[in-house]
């Protein structure tokens, strides 16, 4: 009897220890950066140089998930603006894509998400994966990275922007 | 029975160790994020112990109650009591805009400063002095004829005004705007505050935080998230707390514009060269500048200019008016007079070896490589110990790199100085006439330098070592920010030396794996033999 207990107790404790490790509850993060750090482990990125090269050769859909007021002053040519808040509703919306004069994205089609610096894109990847889109990447460093590397290769919707006026300062 | 307990312990203990390893966060190395120990501080009076030293009440002085017709008269009034101060000021770089420098890698000593340096922002002041000298501590520098020996031309107020009313005008050779009340202004004077220094050091290059990236108007009143030293709720340090000044000699030099490693304002002034309680961290100071870990990002409050491409300048509206376009954050990304810009905020620095010495491209230099390095920071991993090339060996520094495209002479292979500013059309100034050929011809003629008559645009880079916008210890870089094999590691691009955690030697790693396998095999073989022979052992014991 005593001998049996000596075997069972450690094994049961061991089992409890590992069962307690599995976590089915909603995970809480201290900050959005902590969440991004965890989500980014599974998120696949693409560098600006690679995207630049691919745009000329590959069939790739670039979705800019920034808000319209951020998109209009400057965006990657060919990018479609779908703010992060409505992306799930637009992806399968034929009328939206017709309005963009594009075919709706296929589930296995190549998609690259762009935002200002990459964080919002990382958080958006899971939303698309959950809708069945399997080939989604994000632009590393976001539009700021593109703009720094290719400052003259961007488009603007100037009619939708409001300029602040003359530059001030020392010169 | 004891043997059974041992076996079960062997089952649980490894599980526990594995659990601890897989749940270990990245930052659990040397540094305790929650409760960092305070850095050592010497030669510094804490805010709580500071005594507010009042300057004399200047409103009582009769000489400052006279009716001033010109700002120069204020200067003469100042000098009537503060006699001989003008000698100190006239020797100061803020007045001369040049100093003798031995450029690293060259034998000759040159006179170098804002007066004649070429940069990749507004290029240079020659021919455009009337507007550029808005940041000169003088009155009337409009052209080469300015008299640097005339003491009444010193502008005392730009540094010492505490009324907040004093302001220099645009395009008026450093003169103040019209309509100032010099009685109120001159009677308010005191030691320079952040606003006095910032009016030029924040706004250089044509806008707030354009040049440095770590000097921003937000630092006039900031939180610890922007700068731990200057935070209003923290130590609330002024610029001159570090840039200590005696007889108008100010400690500290702009790294991007200085070539010799002297008269630096350093962290060690107060924090000593062993500021941490942890020996490993202190040892890092041998090859890592304090700034590298403690300035993990810059432009924390407002964006800084990262790219300036002059080649697109000159596009105008159909009616001939100038174009202003802004990015999503409200920073200009196109101006007819200046071309295309890219701004960014919360920027991660680039990292370079730097020993305090630098070279600078002079307008007379022939260009040998492109992109042109407007300033070259000297240093390398091998610059250490007995091989030190300067008084301080090379350390890894955080740097803002400003990339540009600016006019040059492709025939003579030299940078050029265009004339940019004029009040009037037809004066060959680019910002008015939008004609590069005329403006470069006029600028080169003004500087008495040859110009082939042909121009093009060339890529440039300028390096700005970072010193301000220091983070709290909790937000400083952690071990794994650098000691990682990830391509996102802070030092991923800094090659040529072995960095633990980043670099791998296959040979050594294979030996390590082999040792682990041999150890495991030894354990299994040994254990197997014990199990096989167990019966005999037990029997022998029982016997």
XYZ file of C-alpha atoms in Angstrom:
714
model
C 0.000 0.000 0.000
C 2.695 2.444 1.101
C 4.737 1.389 -1.887
C 1.838 2.155 -4.269
C 1.330 5.609 -2.818
C 4.964 6.439 -3.311
C 4.559 5.721 -6.988
C 1.182 7.339 -7.454
C 1.618 10.629 -5.599
C 4.570 11.908 -7.637
C 2.940 10.784 -10.860
C -0.327 12.538 -9.994
C 1.563 15.672 -8.969
C 3.446 15.538 -12.210
C 0.205 15.195 -14.171
C -1.397 18.138 -12.327
C 1.690 20.216 -12.969
C 1.464 19.732 -16.705
C -2.321 19.991 -16.939
C -2.081 23.321 -15.133
C 0.279 24.506 -17.856
C -2.359 24.199 -20.546
C -4.255 27.459 -20.652
C -7.708 27.709 -22.146
C -8.514 31.092 -20.652
C -8.316 34.442 -22.461
C -4.741 35.609 -22.297
C -4.083 38.981 -20.755
C -1.132 41.144 -21.776
C 0.514 43.953 -19.875
C 0.715 46.091 -22.986
C -0.075 45.985 -26.676
C 3.645 45.650 -27.340
C 3.684 42.409 -25.349
C 0.802 41.126 -27.460
C 2.508 42.153 -30.683
C 5.718 40.479 -29.564
C 3.856 37.206 -29.067
C 1.721 37.402 -32.190
C 4.712 38.341 -34.328
C 6.371 34.986 -33.598
C 3.939 33.309 -36.014
C 3.582 36.268 -38.374
C 5.593 36.106 -41.577
C 7.160 39.352 -42.714
C 8.480 40.641 -46.001
C 11.207 43.277 -46.369
C 10.627 46.441 -48.400
C 13.296 45.471 -50.924
C 11.631 42.092 -51.493
C 8.173 43.597 -51.820
C 9.539 46.192 -54.230
C 10.980 43.435 -56.396
C 7.849 41.284 -56.165
C 5.503 44.059 -57.225
C 7.001 43.978 -60.701
C 6.872 40.242 -61.134
C 4.358 38.523 -58.886
C 0.600 38.609 -58.505
C 0.393 40.080 -55.040
C -2.315 42.040 -53.239
C -1.071 44.882 -51.025
C -3.599 45.973 -48.409
C -2.874 49.130 -46.434
C -4.718 48.815 -43.113
C -4.155 52.421 -41.981
C -7.054 54.821 -41.637
C -7.968 56.850 -44.698
C -6.486 60.090 -43.365
C -3.137 58.320 -42.961
C -3.318 56.581 -46.317
C -4.192 59.558 -48.512
C -1.009 61.640 -47.913
C 1.169 58.796 -49.186
C 0.905 55.083 -49.981
C 2.589 52.305 -51.925
C 1.458 52.335 -55.551
C -1.102 49.518 -56.117
C -2.002 49.342 -52.398
C -5.694 49.052 -51.523
C -6.810 50.902 -48.413
C -8.904 48.795 -46.022
C -8.646 50.093 -42.449
C -8.037 47.397 -39.863
C -11.421 47.941 -38.242
C -13.401 46.822 -41.306
C -11.063 44.395 -43.026
C -13.053 41.250 -42.199
C -16.133 42.777 -43.791
C -14.394 43.897 -46.969
C -12.379 40.776 -47.801
C -15.338 38.780 -49.104
C -17.366 41.768 -50.257
C -17.607 41.503 -54.052
C -19.052 44.998 -54.427
C -16.043 46.498 -52.639
C -13.554 44.751 -54.930
C -15.552 45.619 -58.009
C -15.385 49.230 -56.922
C -11.604 48.854 -56.617
C -11.576 47.308 -60.102
C -9.914 44.183 -58.694
C -10.858 40.539 -58.367
C -11.728 39.521 -54.803
C -8.702 37.880 -53.132
C -8.576 34.103 -53.180
C -7.980 32.184 -49.973
C -4.509 31.116 -51.026
C -3.553 34.296 -52.891
C -0.488 36.260 -51.783
C -1.449 39.179 -49.540
C 0.882 41.729 -47.931
C -0.464 43.933 -45.154
C 0.945 47.439 -44.673
C 0.468 49.979 -41.897
C 2.613 52.851 -40.567
C 5.349 50.745 -38.947
C 4.121 47.155 -38.999
C 2.389 46.720 -35.659
C -1.190 47.016 -36.868
C -0.430 44.676 -39.755
C 0.847 42.025 -37.338
C -2.361 42.281 -35.334
C -4.444 42.023 -38.522
C -2.831 38.843 -39.817
C -4.764 36.590 -37.443
C -8.071 38.145 -38.491
C -7.390 37.124 -42.083
C -6.071 33.705 -41.118
C -9.277 33.061 -39.190
C -11.205 33.848 -42.372
C -9.194 31.221 -44.225
C -6.566 33.368 -45.991
C -3.455 31.260 -45.831
C -0.800 33.330 -47.581
C -0.705 36.574 -45.586
C 2.457 38.488 -44.744
C 3.147 41.933 -43.316
C 5.560 44.590 -44.534
C 8.394 44.890 -42.037
C 8.698 48.476 -40.836
C 5.465 49.389 -42.634
C 5.004 52.345 -44.955
C 7.674 54.348 -43.076
C 10.216 51.758 -44.102
C 9.034 51.858 -47.722
C 9.003 55.654 -47.765
C 12.526 55.857 -46.355
C 13.867 53.401 -48.918
C 11.857 54.618 -51.916
C 10.836 58.206 -51.116
C 9.812 58.967 -54.675
C 7.795 55.772 -55.228
C 4.534 56.603 -53.577
C 1.153 57.883 -54.599
C -0.954 60.518 -52.898
C -4.647 61.391 -52.911
C -3.960 65.105 -52.544
C -7.566 66.082 -53.116
C -8.388 64.282 -49.865
C -5.619 65.814 -47.742
C -5.253 69.100 -45.932
C -1.820 70.698 -45.856
C -0.745 72.649 -42.812
C 1.047 75.474 -44.602
C 4.595 76.737 -44.854
C 7.531 75.182 -43.104
C 8.884 77.216 -40.235
C 12.259 77.302 -38.571
C 15.873 78.255 -38.886
C 16.407 78.350 -42.633
C 12.186 2.002 -2.050
C 14.763 4.754 -1.914
C 15.737 3.881 -5.435
C 12.135 4.382 -6.506
C 12.073 7.826 -4.951
C 15.218 8.746 -6.796
C 13.723 7.567 -10.087
C 10.537 9.574 -9.519
C 12.552 12.630 -8.560
C 14.405 12.245 -11.792
C 11.037 12.355 -13.591
C 9.764 15.518 -11.836
C 12.879 17.649 -11.540
C 13.619 17.735 -15.282
C 9.968 18.584 -15.925
C 10.258 21.496 -13.545
C 13.477 22.686 -15.149
C 11.949 22.453 -18.631
C 8.925 24.396 -17.432
C 11.114 27.142 -16.007
C 13.083 27.390 -19.205
C 10.104 27.570 -21.564
C 8.293 30.151 -19.470
C 11.394 32.296 -19.055
C 10.857 35.752 -20.521
C 13.404 37.360 -22.770
C 14.308 40.027 -20.305
C 15.218 37.886 -17.334
C 18.919 38.249 -17.770
C 21.063 40.568 -15.755
C 18.801 43.548 -15.561
C 15.811 43.697 -13.270
C 13.171 45.597 -15.228
C 10.864 46.329 -12.326
C 13.354 47.609 -9.837
C 16.525 48.826 -11.487
C 19.170 49.962 -9.110
C 19.963 53.639 -9.425
C 23.046 54.740 -11.308
C 25.845 56.313 -9.338
C 25.863 60.104 -9.420
C 28.730 62.446 -8.569
C 29.414 66.154 -9.126
C 25.704 66.816 -9.335
C 23.222 68.544 -7.057
C 19.862 66.850 -6.986
C 16.716 68.826 -7.577
C 15.658 68.503 -3.935
C 18.948 70.009 -2.781
C 19.208 72.762 -5.353
C 19.353 76.373 -4.219
C 17.854 78.795 -6.682
C 20.635 81.287 -7.304
C 18.989 84.535 -8.328
C 20.755 86.835 -10.709
C 20.690 90.498 -9.808
C 17.346 92.185 -10.340
C 18.093 93.942 -13.623
C 14.894 95.980 -13.497
C 16.585 98.163 -10.884
C 19.438 99.162 -13.202
C 19.056 102.648 -14.594
C 20.971 101.872 -17.750
C 18.338 99.344 -18.758
C 15.560 101.893 -18.325
C 16.753 104.118 -21.153
C 14.914 104.167 -24.461
C 16.745 101.719 -26.740
C 16.673 102.572 -30.424
C 18.654 99.553 -31.585
C 19.353 96.097 -30.136
C 23.068 96.955 -30.388
C 22.447 99.633 -27.738
C 21.236 96.919 -25.372
C 24.502 95.062 -25.950
C 26.524 98.172 -25.152
C 24.486 98.617 -21.980
C 25.210 95.007 -20.975
C 28.924 95.425 -21.650
C 29.077 98.614 -19.603
C 28.736 96.457 -16.474
C 29.792 93.026 -17.788
C 33.051 94.380 -19.023
C 35.394 92.090 -20.992
C 32.654 89.505 -21.609
C 32.783 90.339 -25.291
C 36.315 88.908 -25.507
C 35.011 85.573 -24.237
C 32.095 85.605 -26.616
C 34.117 86.580 -29.636
C 36.280 83.502 -29.059
C 33.196 81.291 -28.770
C 32.071 79.006 -31.626
C 28.577 80.449 -31.311
C 30.113 83.696 -32.562
C 32.882 82.558 -34.909
C 30.975 79.664 -36.485
C 34.364 78.105 -37.154
C 37.245 76.580 -35.213
C 40.564 74.915 -35.923
C 40.061 71.212 -36.426
C 42.413 68.434 -37.359
C 40.336 66.207 -39.580
C 40.797 62.518 -38.817
C 42.897 60.812 -41.462
C 44.401 64.066 -42.774
C 47.577 65.881 -41.825
C 46.438 69.448 -42.216
C 44.483 71.548 -39.751
C 41.515 73.384 -41.216
C 39.192 76.092 -40.027
C 35.809 74.433 -40.000
C 32.346 75.299 -38.761
C 28.889 76.383 -39.804
C 30.585 79.207 -41.685
C 31.945 76.879 -44.364
C 30.785 73.291 -43.771
C 28.582 71.524 -46.310
C 25.780 69.347 -44.934
C 22.908 67.403 -46.475
C 20.137 69.553 -45.025
C 20.161 73.200 -46.222
C 23.633 72.512 -47.737
C 25.505 75.600 -46.468
C 25.152 79.229 -45.493
C 27.302 80.920 -48.135
C 25.292 83.339 -50.227
C 22.285 82.895 -47.938
C 23.682 84.354 -44.718
C 20.850 86.831 -44.321
C 18.466 84.024 -43.378
C 20.837 81.358 -42.004
C 22.354 83.642 -39.361
C 19.063 83.807 -37.555
C 20.885 81.284 -35.339
C 24.045 83.364 -34.987
C 24.574 85.198 -31.680
C 25.094 88.448 -33.547
C 23.480 91.327 -35.379
C 23.978 92.176 -39.035
C 25.857 89.219 -40.606
C 24.454 89.607 -44.110
C 27.482 88.809 -46.236
C 31.255 88.303 -46.185
C 31.791 91.886 -45.035
C 30.409 91.273 -41.539
C 32.683 92.708 -38.845
C 33.415 89.957 -36.325
C 35.444 92.359 -34.181
C 32.668 94.827 -33.433
C 31.457 94.092 -29.921
C 28.114 95.866 -30.277
C 27.161 93.192 -32.831
C 26.964 90.556 -30.098
C 23.387 89.486 -29.378
C 23.230 88.930 -25.603
C 19.464 88.641 -25.537
C 18.982 85.536 -27.649
C 20.661 83.474 -24.917
C 19.749 85.464 -21.803
C 16.218 86.773 -22.377
C 13.836 85.316 -19.815
C 10.757 87.307 -20.807
C 9.990 84.998 -23.719
C 9.364 88.083 -25.866
C 12.658 88.245 -27.751
C 12.627 86.897 -31.295
C 14.987 87.116 -34.249
C 13.532 87.942 -37.638
C 13.618 85.850 -40.795
C 15.899 87.042 -43.577
C 17.179 90.105 -41.679
C 20.785 89.112 -40.988
C 20.208 88.032 -37.404
C 18.393 91.208 -36.376
C 15.351 90.916 -34.093
C 11.793 91.385 -35.309
C 10.365 94.894 -35.229
C 8.497 96.369 -32.279
C 10.193 94.662 -29.338
C 10.175 96.296 -25.913
C 13.865 96.168 -25.053
C 13.298 97.492 -21.539
C 11.143 94.536 -20.513
C 13.414 92.106 -22.336
C 16.750 93.429 -21.068
C 15.499 93.663 -17.483
C 14.411 90.009 -17.550
C 17.818 88.498 -18.273
C 19.165 85.429 -16.499
C 21.043 82.177 -17.077
C 20.032 80.468 -20.324
C 17.051 78.160 -20.040
C 16.046 75.346 -22.371
C 14.016 77.720 -24.518
C 17.091 79.892 -25.167
C 19.253 76.998 -26.342
C 16.373 75.282 -28.082
C 15.431 78.146 -30.356
C 18.410 77.180 -32.497
C 19.326 73.677 -31.358
C 15.760 72.379 -31.723
C 14.944 74.266 -34.911
C 18.101 73.855 -37.001
C 17.598 72.690 -40.564
C 14.302 74.450 -41.068
C 11.964 72.934 -38.508
C 11.552 71.385 -35.098
C 13.767 68.328 -34.491
C 14.714 68.273 -38.188
C 18.440 67.768 -37.726
C 19.371 66.070 -34.467
C 16.423 63.762 -33.913
C 17.079 63.947 -30.172
C 16.579 67.699 -29.664
C 12.945 68.662 -29.860
C 10.786 71.551 -28.623
C 8.845 68.960 -26.603
C 11.879 68.844 -24.296
C 10.995 72.292 -22.955
C 8.419 70.515 -20.834
C 8.613 66.767 -21.069
C 7.961 63.567 -19.195
C 10.406 60.766 -18.424
C 9.133 58.982 -21.504
C 10.950 61.613 -23.573
C 14.017 62.375 -21.451
C 14.776 61.072 -17.994
C 17.088 63.984 -17.147
C 14.895 66.840 -18.347
C 11.533 65.474 -17.174
C 9.647 68.164 -15.288
C 8.440 65.597 -12.748
C 11.963 64.213 -12.448
C 15.282 65.976 -12.045
C 14.151 68.795 -14.365
C 17.693 69.453 -15.571
C 18.472 72.392 -17.825
C 20.822 72.174 -20.816
C 23.588 73.911 -18.888
C 23.416 71.359 -16.067
C 25.457 69.065 -18.335
C 26.831 71.644 -20.745
C 28.509 73.439 -17.887
C 29.776 76.884 -18.723
C 32.455 79.125 -17.340
C 33.387 82.466 -18.864
C 31.156 81.646 -21.808
C 33.141 78.489 -22.586
C 30.486 75.844 -22.979
C 31.265 72.169 -22.449
C 30.193 69.941 -25.297
C 30.458 69.971 -29.052
C 28.143 68.800 -31.769
C 29.524 65.401 -32.714
C 28.246 65.657 -36.282
C 30.308 68.805 -36.819
C 33.414 68.226 -34.733
C 36.504 66.287 -35.725
C 38.541 66.074 -32.539
C 37.731 64.271 -29.331
C 37.968 67.207 -26.940
C 35.713 69.342 -24.762
C 32.983 66.708 -24.729
C 30.080 66.734 -22.293
C 29.878 63.135 -21.124
C 27.675 60.856 -19.038
C 30.730 60.015 -16.944
C 30.882 63.614 -15.663
C 28.175 62.664 -13.190
C 27.680 58.922 -13.479
C 31.385 57.908 -13.319
C 32.844 55.258 -15.600
C 31.415 52.507 -13.389
C 27.834 53.675 -12.900
C 26.125 50.320 -12.285
C 26.286 48.085 -9.252
C 26.581 45.150 -11.607
C 30.098 44.330 -12.752
C 28.976 42.790 -16.049
C 27.105 45.956 -17.006
C 30.061 48.136 -16.035
C 32.342 45.987 -18.185
C 30.081 46.676 -21.150
C 31.109 50.315 -20.822
C 34.545 49.425 -22.167
C 33.151 48.918 -25.671
C 29.576 50.204 -25.501
C 28.698 53.884 -25.133
C 26.167 54.598 -22.381
C 23.923 56.059 -25.066
C 23.668 52.740 -26.897
C 21.598 51.062 -24.188
C 20.003 54.170 -22.730
C 18.752 55.766 -25.955
C 16.863 52.835 -27.493
C 14.936 55.191 -29.770
C 14.855 58.866 -30.695
C 12.315 61.390 -31.988
C 10.147 60.235 -29.108
C 7.769 63.183 -29.123
C 7.929 64.664 -32.629
C 9.195 63.306 -35.922
C 12.655 63.973 -37.281
C 13.772 64.282 -40.888
C 15.334 61.042 -42.190
C 15.511 61.731 -45.931
C 15.896 64.946 -47.946
C 15.915 64.688 -51.726
C 16.644 68.044 -53.372
C 16.357 66.588 -56.881
C 12.555 66.898 -56.916
C 12.481 70.556 -55.862
C 11.037 73.154 -58.193
C 7.628 71.588 -58.975
C 5.065 74.384 -58.910
C 1.306 74.683 -59.210
C -0.146 75.666 -62.597
C -0.492 79.247 -61.389
C 3.182 79.344 -60.401
C 2.518 79.156 -56.688
C 4.572 76.884 -54.451
C 3.464 73.391 -53.439
C 3.301 72.218 -49.809
C 2.404 68.586 -49.168
C 2.355 66.838 -45.791
C 2.486 63.255 -44.546
C -0.082 61.582 -42.306
C 1.483 63.119 -39.189
C 1.411 66.664 -40.575
C 5.122 66.850 -41.453
C 5.930 68.226 -44.861
C 6.885 65.543 -47.355
C 7.199 67.895 -50.330
C 8.032 71.580 -50.668
C 8.743 73.296 -53.977
C 11.737 75.092 -52.486
C 13.341 72.043 -50.877
C 12.126 68.857 -52.563
C 11.012 65.582 -51.000
C 11.317 64.657 -47.320
C 10.669 61.626 -45.175
C 10.056 62.114 -41.469
C 9.833 59.415 -38.837
C 9.212 59.171 -35.109
C 10.267 56.658 -32.443
C 13.170 55.684 -34.646
C 15.561 52.891 -33.704
C 19.143 54.163 -34.118
C 21.712 52.615 -36.386
C 24.880 51.494 -34.615
C 28.508 52.257 -35.453
C 31.959 51.994 -33.933
C 33.036 55.513 -32.951
C 36.076 56.842 -31.084
C 35.211 60.546 -31.019
C 37.215 61.438 -34.136
C 35.644 62.328 -37.460
C 36.405 63.438 -40.972
C 34.265 65.872 -42.959
C 33.804 66.408 -46.658
C 34.972 69.901 -47.547
C 33.577 71.762 -50.529
C 37.064 71.665 -52.045
C 37.349 67.850 -51.746
C 37.141 65.598 -54.784
C 34.476 62.955 -54.353
C 35.762 59.404 -54.529
C 32.810 57.319 -53.355
C 29.028 57.500 -53.497
C 26.945 57.822 -51.385
C 29.081 60.652 -50.077
C 29.730 60.459 -46.364
C 29.344 64.082 -45.310
C 31.070 63.180 -42.062
C 32.880 59.931 -41.393
C 32.801 58.644 -37.824
C 36.115 56.983 -37.090
C 36.403 53.751 -35.173
C 36.412 50.004 -35.423
C 36.318 46.927 -33.256
C 40.109 46.691 -33.481
C 40.528 50.223 -32.125
C 41.087 49.055 -28.542
C 43.768 48.607 -25.910
C 47.215 49.417 -27.252
C 45.733 50.016 -30.702
C 43.626 52.973 -29.566
C 43.576 55.684 -32.191
C 42.311 58.389 -29.828
C 42.167 59.197 -26.145
C 39.122 56.955 -25.939
C 38.924 53.625 -27.737
C 36.107 52.870 -30.113
C 32.732 52.116 -28.633
C 29.461 51.139 -30.244
C 27.344 54.277 -30.558
C 23.730 54.898 -31.554
C 23.539 57.154 -34.600
C 20.870 58.931 -36.587
C 21.706 58.617 -40.272
C 20.267 61.361 -42.452
C 20.184 60.340 -46.103
C 19.988 62.903 -48.856
C 20.360 63.741 -52.497
C 21.836 67.131 -53.258
C 23.407 69.051 -56.161
C 27.029 68.437 -57.135
C 29.363 69.084 -60.036
C 29.747 65.715 -61.834
C 32.556 67.052 -64.047
C 34.783 68.365 -61.257
C 33.352 65.686 -58.911
C 32.799 68.169 -56.101
C 29.880 69.222 -53.990
C 28.480 72.647 -54.791
C 27.078 75.541 -52.825
C 23.924 76.948 -54.404
C 22.657 80.387 -53.452
C 19.313 79.617 -51.878
C 17.871 82.736 -50.328
C 17.054 86.238 -51.475
C 14.258 88.650 -50.869
C 14.012 89.478 -54.538
C 13.338 87.622 -57.757
C 16.072 87.585 -60.363
C 18.834 87.461 -57.754
C 19.742 83.838 -58.675
C 18.413 82.477 -55.361
C 16.881 79.031 -55.854
C 14.103 79.544 -53.317
C 12.805 82.444 -55.388
C 13.813 81.719 -58.995
C 13.835 77.888 -59.007
C 16.788 77.747 -61.408
C 19.511 75.368 -60.222
C 22.045 76.422 -62.831
C 21.857 80.089 -61.906
C 21.792 79.466 -58.174
C 24.830 77.144 -58.239
C 26.743 79.553 -60.474
C 25.973 82.409 -58.068
C 26.806 80.349 -54.964
C 30.134 79.094 -56.332
C 31.083 82.567 -57.481
C 30.322 83.865 -53.998
C 32.621 81.236 -52.464
C 35.344 81.857 -55.089
C 35.342 78.219 -56.152
C 35.342 76.699 -59.640
C 32.176 75.294 -61.201
C 32.071 73.422 -64.517
C 28.598 74.686 -65.344
C 27.041 71.230 -65.130
C 25.159 69.912 -62.146
C 23.454 66.716 -61.120
C 22.207 65.230 -57.848
C 24.226 62.834 -55.730
C 23.346 60.579 -52.805
C 24.737 61.562 -49.412
C 24.708 60.358 -45.821
C 25.312 62.320 -42.634
C 25.842 60.714 -39.228
C 24.525 62.204 -35.993
C 25.657 60.401 -32.820
C 22.811 60.512 -30.310
C 23.172 61.949 -26.816
C 19.778 63.217 -25.683
C 16.307 61.779 -25.073
C 17.762 59.316 -22.581
C 15.297 56.661 -21.419
C 14.634 55.420 -17.929
C 16.533 52.264 -16.919
C 13.326 50.258 -17.253
C 13.131 51.212 -20.926
C 16.807 50.809 -21.721
C 17.897 48.016 -24.032
C 17.910 44.552 -22.519
C 20.513 41.826 -23.042
C 18.568 39.988 -25.710
C 18.059 43.140 -27.775
C 21.668 42.681 -28.896
C 22.620 39.165 -27.831
C 20.258 37.465 -30.244
C 20.594 35.678 -33.539
C 17.403 37.364 -34.781
C 17.823 39.556 -37.822
C 15.995 42.216 -35.805
C 18.768 42.301 -33.201
C 20.073 45.808 -32.581
C 23.606 44.864 -33.611
C 22.650 42.521 -36.429
C 24.275 44.815 -39.010
C 27.466 45.569 -37.068
C 29.816 42.872 -38.353
C 33.462 42.054 -37.892
C 33.525 40.879 -34.279
C 32.177 38.018 -32.200
C 29.041 38.835 -30.201
C 27.817 36.061 -27.887
C 24.253 35.072 -28.605
C 24.408 36.574 -32.083
C 27.329 34.830 -33.674
C 27.979 31.141 -34.053
C 31.012 29.086 -34.937
C 29.853 25.815 -36.479
C 32.982 23.941 -35.416
C 32.576 24.854 -31.735
C 28.858 24.154 -31.827
C 29.405 20.702 -33.376
C 31.858 19.916 -30.598
C 29.263 21.047 -28.036
C 26.552 18.884 -29.597
C 28.961 15.951 -29.742
C 29.768 16.370 -26.046
C 26.062 16.410 -25.174
C 25.448 13.273 -27.246
C 28.439 11.510 -25.720
C 27.253 12.444 -22.244
C 23.762 11.136 -22.982
C 25.209 7.953 -24.438
C 27.394 7.536 -21.366
C 24.404 7.938 -19.077
C 22.323 5.447 -21.077
C 25.108 2.883 -21.285
C 25.962 3.298 -17.619
C 22.289 3.112 -16.597
C 21.725 0.110 -18.852
C 24.610 -1.767 -17.296
C 23.304 -0.968 -13.818
C 19.816 -2.210 -14.728
C 21.155 -5.379 -16.316
C 23.333 -6.092 -13.326
C 20.767 -4.904 -10.794
C 19.724 -8.369 -9.706
C 23.207 -9.393 -8.946
C 23.861 -6.201 -7.029
C 20.742 -6.637 -4.932
C 21.557 -10.203 -4.313
C 25.020 -9.369 -3.274
C 23.645 -6.771 -0.843
C 21.093 -9.128 0.591
C 23.684 -11.783 0.938
